[in-house]
Amino acid sequence: MDESSRISNARGREVGAELRRIREASGLTGQQLAEALGWSPSMVSRAEHGKRPLSEVDALLYLACCRTSRRQVERVREIARPAKGYWLRPYGLQPAEELRSLLVQEAAASAITCYEPTVLPDLLQTGDYTRALLVSAGQADDVVESRVLARAERQRQARGRRDRRLEFFVHEHAVRSVVGGHLVMHEQLMHLAAAGTTRPRYLIRLVRTSAGPFGALGSGFSVLDFPDDPPVAYTPLPTAGLFAENPADLLVYRRLLTRLDRAALSDEESRRWLAQLAVRYRHIEPVDAESEAKSA
């Protein structure tokens, strides 16, 4: 955390959010911490919003005033470690650990553009869909419920700012893959068709299979734009989240989003198509597994 080696804007936001979380957990106000450090309140505020990189000595003083454990100090040092345009954030054992880095970036973003080729985006999932998805992945019951709640909180945060632009490109594969049964899919697609209908900056765009080989692109991703800082791309991996902010990498994501924009249905067309598919899911009789096995 040397001043001669500035951390990125995205990582600066995360370091600042971690410092703020530690201060609040210690019971100190920003004013009290500023007085203990001999800093101005604005200096504390700028550090906690990632606007002022701290030297290692200043960061250690900050953490010492908050009576921080060695484990927390090492976590801050790890987050602040310089990276060349991208970094991996390993998931912790708890949902709060897994989502903390992403939540920081999403909270500051003025626009989030997401593409998912195989499953529905996290920010659009119903609780039943999320639950069925996690159960199918073999997650333990207690972990499933905690992650369902964590995902719901993330959705609440994303919807909290009405001036934030949210655009989701969803491939047809994702809505035709049955997760949790036909009733769950019916309710999920009705949720998609109705989500954000009163908000002009909340768009859902369906990418039909006939539009091209977009479904073979592999992992989904999100591009987050900020009012005063460069954009960041996020790709979820099985055990970590990959954040990229190298301009050359962002150009690749932008080009793909441009192609998706040209190929996808409009928001209105997408919602109509999704509602029609939801009706079909509602009227499909569930197949008895034993009967299906006999007919095979």
PDB file of N, CA and C in Angstrom, residues 178-225:
ATOM      1  N   VAL A 178     -34.672 -26.143 -17.697  1.00  0.00           N
ATOM      2  CA  VAL A 178     -35.624 -26.224 -16.589  1.00  0.00           C
ATOM      3  C   VAL A 178     -34.873 -26.367 -15.270  1.00  0.00           C
ATOM      4  N   VAL A 179     -35.021 -25.398 -14.410  1.00  0.00           N
ATOM      5  CA  VAL A 179     -34.405 -25.403 -13.082  1.00  0.00           C
ATOM      6  C   VAL A 179     -35.527 -25.424 -12.047  1.00  0.00           C
ATOM      7  N   GLY A 180     -35.601 -26.497 -11.269  1.00  0.00           N
ATOM      8  CA  GLY A 180     -36.592 -26.574 -10.199  1.00  0.00           C
ATOM      9  C   GLY A 180     -37.977 -27.011 -10.625  1.00  0.00           C
ATOM     10  N   GLY A 181     -38.173 -27.335 -11.897  1.00  0.00           N
ATOM     11  CA  GLY A 181     -39.479 -27.777 -12.368  1.00  0.00           C
ATOM     12  C   GLY A 181     -40.215 -26.688 -13.134  1.00  0.00           C
ATOM     13  N   HIS A 182     -41.323 -27.090 -13.770  1.00  0.00           N
ATOM     14  CA  HIS A 182     -42.031 -26.170 -14.655  1.00  0.00           C
ATOM     15  C   HIS A 182     -42.706 -25.023 -13.902  1.00  0.00           C
ATOM     16  N   LEU A 183     -43.211 -25.271 -12.701  1.00  0.00           N
ATOM     17  CA  LEU A 183     -43.852 -24.196 -11.951  1.00  0.00           C
ATOM     18  C   LEU A 183     -42.842 -23.135 -11.542  1.00  0.00           C
ATOM     19  N   VAL A 184     -41.663 -23.572 -11.096  1.00  0.00           N
ATOM     20  CA  VAL A 184     -40.597 -22.618 -10.751  1.00  0.00           C
ATOM     21  C   VAL A 184     -40.222 -21.789 -11.975  1.00  0.00           C
ATOM     22  N   MET A 185     -40.128 -22.446 -13.136  1.00  0.00           N
ATOM     23  CA  MET A 185     -39.776 -21.725 -14.358  1.00  0.00           C
ATOM     24  C   MET A 185     -40.882 -20.760 -14.767  1.00  0.00           C
ATOM     25  N   HIS A 186     -42.138 -21.170 -14.598  1.00  0.00           N
ATOM     26  CA  HIS A 186     -43.250 -20.270 -14.908  1.00  0.00           C
ATOM     27  C   HIS A 186     -43.155 -18.998 -14.066  1.00  0.00           C
ATOM     28  N   GLU A 187     -42.970 -19.160 -12.767  1.00  0.00           N
ATOM     29  CA  GLU A 187     -42.892 -17.999 -11.883  1.00  0.00           C
ATOM     30  C   GLU A 187     -41.647 -17.155 -12.170  1.00  0.00           C
ATOM     31  N   GLN A 188     -40.541 -17.836 -12.506  1.00  0.00           N
ATOM     32  CA  GLN A 188     -39.307 -17.113 -12.809  1.00  0.00           C
ATOM     33  C   GLN A 188     -39.468 -16.273 -14.076  1.00  0.00           C
ATOM     34  N   LEU A 189     -40.062 -16.832 -15.112  1.00  0.00           N
ATOM     35  CA  LEU A 189     -40.204 -16.086 -16.355  1.00  0.00           C
ATOM     36  C   LEU A 189     -41.241 -14.970 -16.243  1.00  0.00           C
ATOM     37  N   MET A 190     -42.277 -15.187 -15.438  1.00  0.00           N
ATOM     38  CA  MET A 190     -43.219 -14.102 -15.183  1.00  0.00           C
ATOM     39  C   MET A 190     -42.517 -12.961 -14.441  1.00  0.00           C
ATOM     40  N   HIS A 191     -41.626 -13.330 -13.544  1.00  0.00           N
ATOM     41  CA  HIS A 191     -40.830 -12.318 -12.831  1.00  0.00           C
ATOM     42  C   HIS A 191     -39.972 -11.531 -13.825  1.00  0.00           C
ATOM     43  N   LEU A 192     -39.349 -12.224 -14.772  1.00  0.00           N
ATOM     44  CA  LEU A 192     -38.531 -11.546 -15.781  1.00  0.00           C
ATOM     45  C   LEU A 192     -39.374 -10.609 -16.630  1.00  0.00           C
ATOM     46  N   ALA A 193     -40.542 -11.091 -17.048  1.00  0.00           N
ATOM     47  CA  ALA A 193     -41.400 -10.295 -17.922  1.00  0.00           C
ATOM     48  C   ALA A 193     -41.872  -9.015 -17.242  1.00  0.00           C
ATOM     49  N   ALA A 194     -42.018  -9.068 -15.907  1.00  0.00           N
ATOM     50  CA  ALA A 194     -42.543  -7.918 -15.174  1.00  0.00           C
ATOM     51  C   ALA A 194     -41.459  -7.056 -14.545  1.00  0.00           C
ATOM     52  N   ALA A 195     -40.235  -7.590 -14.403  1.00  0.00           N
ATOM     53  CA  ALA A 195     -39.176  -6.897 -13.665  1.00  0.00           C
ATOM     54  C   ALA A 195     -38.865  -5.528 -14.262  1.00  0.00           C
ATOM     55  N   GLY A 196     -38.942  -4.514 -13.425  1.00  0.00           N
ATOM     56  CA  GLY A 196     -38.527  -3.177 -13.839  1.00  0.00           C
ATOM     57  C   GLY A 196     -39.349  -2.545 -14.940  1.00  0.00           C
ATOM     58  N   THR A 197     -40.591  -2.980 -15.139  1.00  0.00           N
ATOM     59  CA  THR A 197     -41.386  -2.442 -16.245  1.00  0.00           C
ATOM     60  C   THR A 197     -41.687  -0.950 -16.086  1.00  0.00           C
ATOM     61  N   THR A 198     -41.618  -0.443 -14.873  1.00  0.00           N
ATOM     62  CA  THR A 198     -41.874   0.980 -14.646  1.00  0.00           C
ATOM     63  C   THR A 198     -40.586   1.803 -14.667  1.00  0.00           C
ATOM     64  N   ARG A 199     -39.465   1.146 -14.973  1.00  0.00           N
ATOM     65  CA  ARG A 199     -38.180   1.846 -14.976  1.00  0.00           C
ATOM     66  C   ARG A 199     -37.572   1.800 -16.370  1.00  0.00           C
ATOM     67  N   PRO A 200     -37.425   2.942 -17.037  1.00  0.00           N
ATOM     68  CA  PRO A 200     -36.891   2.941 -18.402  1.00  0.00           C
ATOM     69  C   PRO A 200     -35.431   2.522 -18.486  1.00  0.00           C
ATOM     70  N   ARG A 201     -34.708   2.543 -17.371  1.00  0.00           N
ATOM     71  CA  ARG A 201     -33.287   2.176 -17.378  1.00  0.00           C
ATOM     72  C   ARG A 201     -33.070   0.743 -16.904  1.00  0.00           C
ATOM     73  N   TYR A 202     -34.116  -0.083 -16.974  1.00  0.00           N
ATOM     74  CA  TYR A 202     -34.058  -1.480 -16.526  1.00  0.00           C
ATOM     75  C   TYR A 202     -34.480  -2.330 -17.717  1.00  0.00           C
ATOM     76  N   LEU A 203     -33.499  -2.858 -18.458  1.00  0.00           N
ATOM     77  CA  LEU A 203     -33.779  -3.531 -19.719  1.00  0.00           C
ATOM     78  C   LEU A 203     -33.435  -5.015 -19.660  1.00  0.00           C
ATOM     79  N   ILE A 204     -34.306  -5.834 -20.254  1.00  0.00           N
ATOM     80  CA  ILE A 204     -34.064  -7.270 -20.388  1.00  0.00           C
ATOM     81  C   ILE A 204     -34.105  -7.604 -21.868  1.00  0.00           C
ATOM     82  N   ARG A 205     -33.026  -8.163 -22.397  1.00  0.00           N
ATOM     83  CA  ARG A 205     -32.887  -8.421 -23.832  1.00  0.00           C
ATOM     84  C   ARG A 205     -32.632  -9.912 -24.048  1.00  0.00           C
ATOM     85  N   LEU A 206     -33.507 -10.555 -24.793  1.00  0.00           N
ATOM     86  CA  LEU A 206     -33.375 -11.987 -25.057  1.00  0.00           C
ATOM     87  C   LEU A 206     -32.542 -12.211 -26.313  1.00  0.00           C
ATOM     88  N   VAL A 207     -31.597 -13.134 -26.224  1.00  0.00           N
ATOM     89  CA  VAL A 207     -30.770 -13.514 -27.368  1.00  0.00           C
ATOM     90  C   VAL A 207     -31.264 -14.874 -27.852  1.00  0.00           C
ATOM     91  N   ARG A 208     -31.940 -14.904 -28.988  1.00  0.00           N
ATOM     92  CA  ARG A 208     -32.492 -16.147 -29.512  1.00  0.00           C
ATOM     93  C   ARG A 208     -31.371 -17.063 -30.005  1.00  0.00           C
ATOM     94  N   THR A 209     -31.618 -18.364 -29.968  1.00  0.00           N
ATOM     95  CA  THR A 209     -30.649 -19.342 -30.467  1.00  0.00           C
ATOM     96  C   THR A 209     -30.331 -19.076 -31.939  1.00  0.00           C
ATOM     97  N   SER A 210     -31.332 -18.632 -32.681  1.00  0.00           N
ATOM     98  CA  SER A 210     -31.149 -18.382 -34.118  1.00  0.00           C
ATOM     99  C   SER A 210     -30.298 -17.152 -34.411  1.00  0.00           C
ATOM    100  N   ALA A 211     -29.962 -16.356 -33.376  1.00  0.00           N
ATOM    101  CA  ALA A 211     -29.208 -15.116 -33.587  1.00  0.00           C
ATOM    102  C   ALA A 211     -27.726 -15.359 -33.850  1.00  0.00           C
ATOM    103  N   GLY A 212     -27.247 -16.562 -33.564  1.00  0.00           N
ATOM    104  CA  GLY A 212     -25.829 -16.851 -33.758  1.00  0.00           C
ATOM    105  C   GLY A 212     -25.286 -17.711 -32.629  1.00  0.00           C
ATOM    106  N   PRO A 213     -23.989 -18.018 -32.671  1.00  0.00           N
ATOM    107  CA  PRO A 213     -23.402 -18.931 -31.678  1.00  0.00           C
ATOM    108  C   PRO A 213     -23.076 -18.280 -30.347  1.00  0.00           C
ATOM    109  N   PHE A 214     -23.904 -17.339 -29.898  1.00  0.00           N
ATOM    110  CA  PHE A 214     -23.617 -16.652 -28.638  1.00  0.00           C
ATOM    111  C   PHE A 214     -23.716 -17.587 -27.435  1.00  0.00           C
ATOM    112  N   GLY A 215     -24.520 -18.641 -27.558  1.00  0.00           N
ATOM    113  CA  GLY A 215     -24.675 -19.568 -26.442  1.00  0.00           C
ATOM    114  C   GLY A 215     -23.446 -20.404 -26.173  1.00  0.00           C
ATOM    115  N   ALA A 216     -22.479 -20.391 -27.093  1.00  0.00           N
ATOM    116  CA  ALA A 216     -21.259 -21.186 -26.935  1.00  0.00           C
ATOM    117  C   ALA A 216     -20.117 -20.364 -26.355  1.00  0.00           C
ATOM    118  N   LEU A 217     -20.414 -19.193 -25.826  1.00  0.00           N
ATOM    119  CA  LEU A 217     -19.350 -18.300 -25.360  1.00  0.00           C
ATOM    120  C   LEU A 217     -18.789 -18.671 -24.001  1.00  0.00           C
ATOM    121  N   GLY A 218     -19.445 -19.601 -23.302  1.00  0.00           N
ATOM    122  CA  GLY A 218     -18.918 -20.026 -22.003  1.00  0.00           C
ATOM    123  C   GLY A 218     -19.488 -19.216 -20.863  1.00  0.00           C
ATOM    124  N   SER A 219     -18.626 -18.697 -20.003  1.00  0.00           N
ATOM    125  CA  SER A 219     -19.072 -18.003 -18.795  1.00  0.00           C
ATOM    126  C   SER A 219     -19.758 -16.679 -19.109  1.00  0.00           C
ATOM    127  N   GLY A 220     -20.736 -16.340 -18.260  1.00  0.00           N
ATOM    128  CA  GLY A 220     -21.330 -15.031 -18.350  1.00  0.00           C
ATOM    129  C   GLY A 220     -20.404 -13.986 -17.743  1.00  0.00           C
ATOM    130  N   PHE A 221     -20.765 -12.721 -17.887  1.00  0.00           N
ATOM    131  CA  PHE A 221     -19.935 -11.642 -17.355  1.00  0.00           C
ATOM    132  C   PHE A 221     -20.784 -10.399 -17.179  1.00  0.00           C
ATOM    133  N   SER A 222     -20.255  -9.442 -16.445  1.00  0.00           N
ATOM    134  CA  SER A 222     -20.888  -8.136 -16.273  1.00  0.00           C
ATOM    135  C   SER A 222     -19.847  -7.054 -16.515  1.00  0.00           C
ATOM    136  N   VAL A 223     -20.275  -5.959 -17.104  1.00  0.00           N
ATOM    137  CA  VAL A 223     -19.429  -4.771 -17.238  1.00  0.00           C
ATOM    138  C   VAL A 223     -20.062  -3.672 -16.397  1.00  0.00           C
ATOM    139  N   LEU A 224     -19.285  -3.106 -15.496  1.00  0.00           N
ATOM    140  CA  LEU A 224     -19.771  -2.070 -14.592  1.00  0.00           C
ATOM    141  C   LEU A 224     -19.133  -0.735 -14.966  1.00  0.00           C
ATOM    142  N   ASP A 225     -19.968   0.275 -15.180  1.00  0.00           N
ATOM    143  CA  ASP A 225     -19.491   1.620 -15.492  1.00  0.00           C
ATOM    144  C   ASP A 225     -19.691   2.523 -14.286  1.00  0.00           C
TER     145      ASP A 225
END
